[in-house]
Amino acid sequence: MRSLVPIACVALLIAPAFAEDETLADVRRKLVFATSDHQVGSALDALVKRVGKDTDFADHGALADWLGDLPSGKNEHPLVQQRRGWAYVIAKRGSEALGPLQAALKDDPSSSLTRAYLGEALRQAGRHLEALDMLATAYVAGERGAHVKESALESALALRRSGEAQRTEALPAYARGLRTVLDARADAEL
């Protein structure tokens, strides 16, 4: 029995190397047949690791497109939708990220991370006031990542540059939008 212990330890050390050698077809099969959120998440993590290293995934946008081509039902899984939207955001394809992220948010309205991704997608799509509103809800839901603040600043600056500041309203659009964020999270820099 003692001789099995070292063999088991070696097997555990070698196992991660085999996981990296999996083909894309293997990972796809694992994702398609996953029965738990944990299995879906593990398969998605394995796919993300292939971005930039695999000819099928030259960039995150290619990964997002690939996830959209999964069989019906699996491509609608909330984790797949969230990761697909995130990949589009990383690829600076915010307009394409909106659908998957809205679907993920509908499935889990409490997700602060999905709200943050959706806020950035709205910003990339040029919908700055909506982006600021969504980013404020991300703060309220508990998201504290620096990316939320950066997205809010970029949206406010874009609104300011667009001429919204020249209107005679009591408070320009960029300031109104930032107010929603600041109501959710006090920040001297913002």
XYZ file of C-alpha atoms in Angstrom:
190
model
C 0.000 0.000 0.000
C 2.918 2.355 0.744
C 4.109 2.156 -2.873
C 0.798 3.592 -4.113
C 1.238 6.868 -2.234
C 4.234 8.097 -4.280
C 2.522 7.022 -7.498
C -0.608 8.976 -6.534
C 1.529 12.040 -5.754
C 3.289 11.823 -9.126
C -0.068 11.458 -10.872
C -1.327 14.624 -9.191
C 1.788 16.523 -10.255
C 1.539 15.344 -13.847
C -2.244 15.951 -14.185
C -1.993 19.716 -14.857
C 0.411 19.068 -17.762
C -2.152 16.804 -19.411
C -4.840 19.479 -19.015
C -2.729 21.931 -21.045
C -2.329 19.329 -23.799
C -6.082 18.985 -24.285
C -7.298 19.736 -27.745
C -9.855 22.431 -28.388
C -12.322 19.647 -29.231
C -11.702 18.112 -25.783
C -12.362 21.396 -24.004
C -15.454 22.036 -26.133
C -16.785 18.585 -25.242
C -16.212 19.280 -21.539
C -18.050 22.587 -21.830
C -20.966 21.207 -23.839
C -21.454 18.271 -21.466
C -20.783 20.156 -18.234
C -23.488 19.554 -15.652
C -22.471 22.061 -12.980
C -21.479 25.712 -12.858
C -18.078 24.614 -11.576
C -17.501 22.434 -14.652
C -18.659 25.226 -16.968
C -16.344 27.687 -15.222
C -13.362 25.309 -15.433
C -13.925 24.772 -19.153
C -14.237 28.521 -19.722
C -11.004 29.105 -17.802
C -9.253 26.551 -20.022
C -10.535 28.368 -23.112
C -9.377 31.776 -21.883
C -5.877 30.369 -21.397
C -5.810 29.589 -25.133
C -6.349 33.216 -26.206
C -3.323 34.431 -28.126
C -1.763 30.948 -28.072
C -4.268 29.038 -30.188
C -4.910 29.787 -33.856
C -8.647 29.568 -33.192
C -8.404 32.292 -30.525
C -6.141 34.994 -31.882
C -7.832 37.449 -29.509
C -10.658 37.646 -26.986
C -13.131 38.620 -29.719
C -12.505 35.301 -31.467
C -13.192 33.495 -28.191
C -16.440 35.440 -27.756
C -17.529 34.576 -31.298
C -16.684 30.901 -30.676
C -18.728 30.853 -27.458
C -21.701 32.223 -29.397
C -21.502 29.229 -31.740
C -21.960 26.678 -28.950
C -25.087 24.516 -29.158
C -28.344 26.151 -28.130
C -28.833 25.995 -24.397
C -25.111 25.886 -23.605
C -24.435 29.224 -25.311
C -27.254 30.630 -23.158
C -25.725 29.435 -19.871
C -25.289 32.488 -17.586
C -21.556 31.889 -17.066
C -21.021 31.507 -20.801
C -22.978 34.710 -21.423
C -20.995 36.633 -18.815
C -17.625 35.362 -20.081
C -18.634 35.972 -23.685
C -19.616 39.563 -22.882
C -16.387 40.061 -20.935
C -14.370 38.771 -23.915
C -16.112 41.243 -26.238
C -15.358 44.055 -23.783
C -11.675 43.044 -23.661
C -11.662 43.042 -27.473
C -13.190 46.572 -27.436
C -16.360 45.312 -29.121
C -18.752 46.820 -26.599
C -21.813 46.842 -28.859
C -21.510 43.077 -29.307
C -21.049 42.589 -25.549
C -24.409 44.159 -24.707
C -26.632 41.178 -25.584
C -24.687 38.510 -23.686
C -24.164 40.754 -20.654
C -27.813 41.813 -20.519
C -28.802 38.140 -20.640
C -26.335 37.296 -17.856
C -27.625 40.190 -15.760
C -31.224 39.092 -16.294
C -30.287 35.665 -14.954
C -28.440 37.114 -11.931
C -29.441 40.734 -11.231
C -27.256 40.817 -8.113
C -23.983 40.263 -10.003
C -21.827 43.325 -9.441
C -19.208 42.057 -11.888
C -21.725 41.626 -14.713
C -22.994 45.138 -13.991
C -19.441 46.494 -14.218
C -18.810 44.680 -17.511
C -22.125 45.952 -18.867
C -21.265 49.513 -17.816
C -17.998 49.306 -19.749
C -19.772 47.770 -22.759
C -22.245 50.667 -22.745
C -19.341 53.112 -22.561
C -17.627 51.442 -25.507
C -20.923 51.601 -27.419
C -21.068 55.362 -26.846
C -24.015 55.200 -24.443
C -22.277 57.163 -21.701
C -25.204 58.204 -19.487
C -26.483 54.625 -19.437
C -22.934 53.478 -18.693
C -22.701 55.784 -15.685
C -26.068 54.576 -14.399
C -25.013 50.925 -14.771
C -21.624 51.542 -13.156
C -23.399 53.153 -10.195
C -25.458 49.982 -9.785
C -22.227 47.952 -9.895
C -20.923 49.980 -6.948
C -24.192 49.541 -5.072
C -24.015 45.785 -5.705
C -20.505 45.713 -4.203
C -18.073 45.936 -7.123
C -14.927 47.804 -6.074
C -12.522 47.162 -8.950
C -10.497 50.051 -10.352
C -11.968 49.291 -13.789
C -15.346 50.628 -12.635
C -13.853 53.977 -11.698
C -11.910 54.141 -14.978
C -15.070 53.433 -16.990
C -16.983 56.109 -15.070
C -14.265 58.685 -15.670
C -14.055 57.849 -19.365
C -17.832 58.128 -19.769
C -17.975 61.443 -17.920
C -15.095 62.860 -19.975
C -16.715 61.692 -23.224
C -19.955 63.424 -22.246
C -18.064 66.572 -21.348
C -16.182 66.581 -24.665
C -19.430 65.994 -26.582
C -20.629 69.481 -25.744
C -23.100 68.443 -23.086
C -21.294 70.850 -20.770
C -22.290 73.773 -22.976
C -25.987 73.318 -22.344
C -27.675 75.773 -20.016
C -29.041 73.108 -17.711
C -28.339 73.496 -14.025
C -26.046 70.487 -14.118
C -24.377 69.222 -17.336
C -25.018 65.631 -18.411
C -21.549 64.421 -17.453
C -21.974 65.819 -13.938
C -25.469 64.326 -13.615
C -24.091 60.967 -14.681
C -21.176 61.140 -12.269
C -23.579 62.111 -9.493
C -25.217 58.679 -9.775
C -21.815 57.045 -9.392
C -20.791 59.329 -6.512
C -24.093 58.683 -4.743
C -23.159 54.999 -4.834
C -19.505 55.468 -3.881
C -17.829 58.561 -2.485
C -14.539 59.152 -4.279
C -12.542 62.383 -4.116
C -10.818 61.769 -7.460
C -14.110 61.223 -9.277
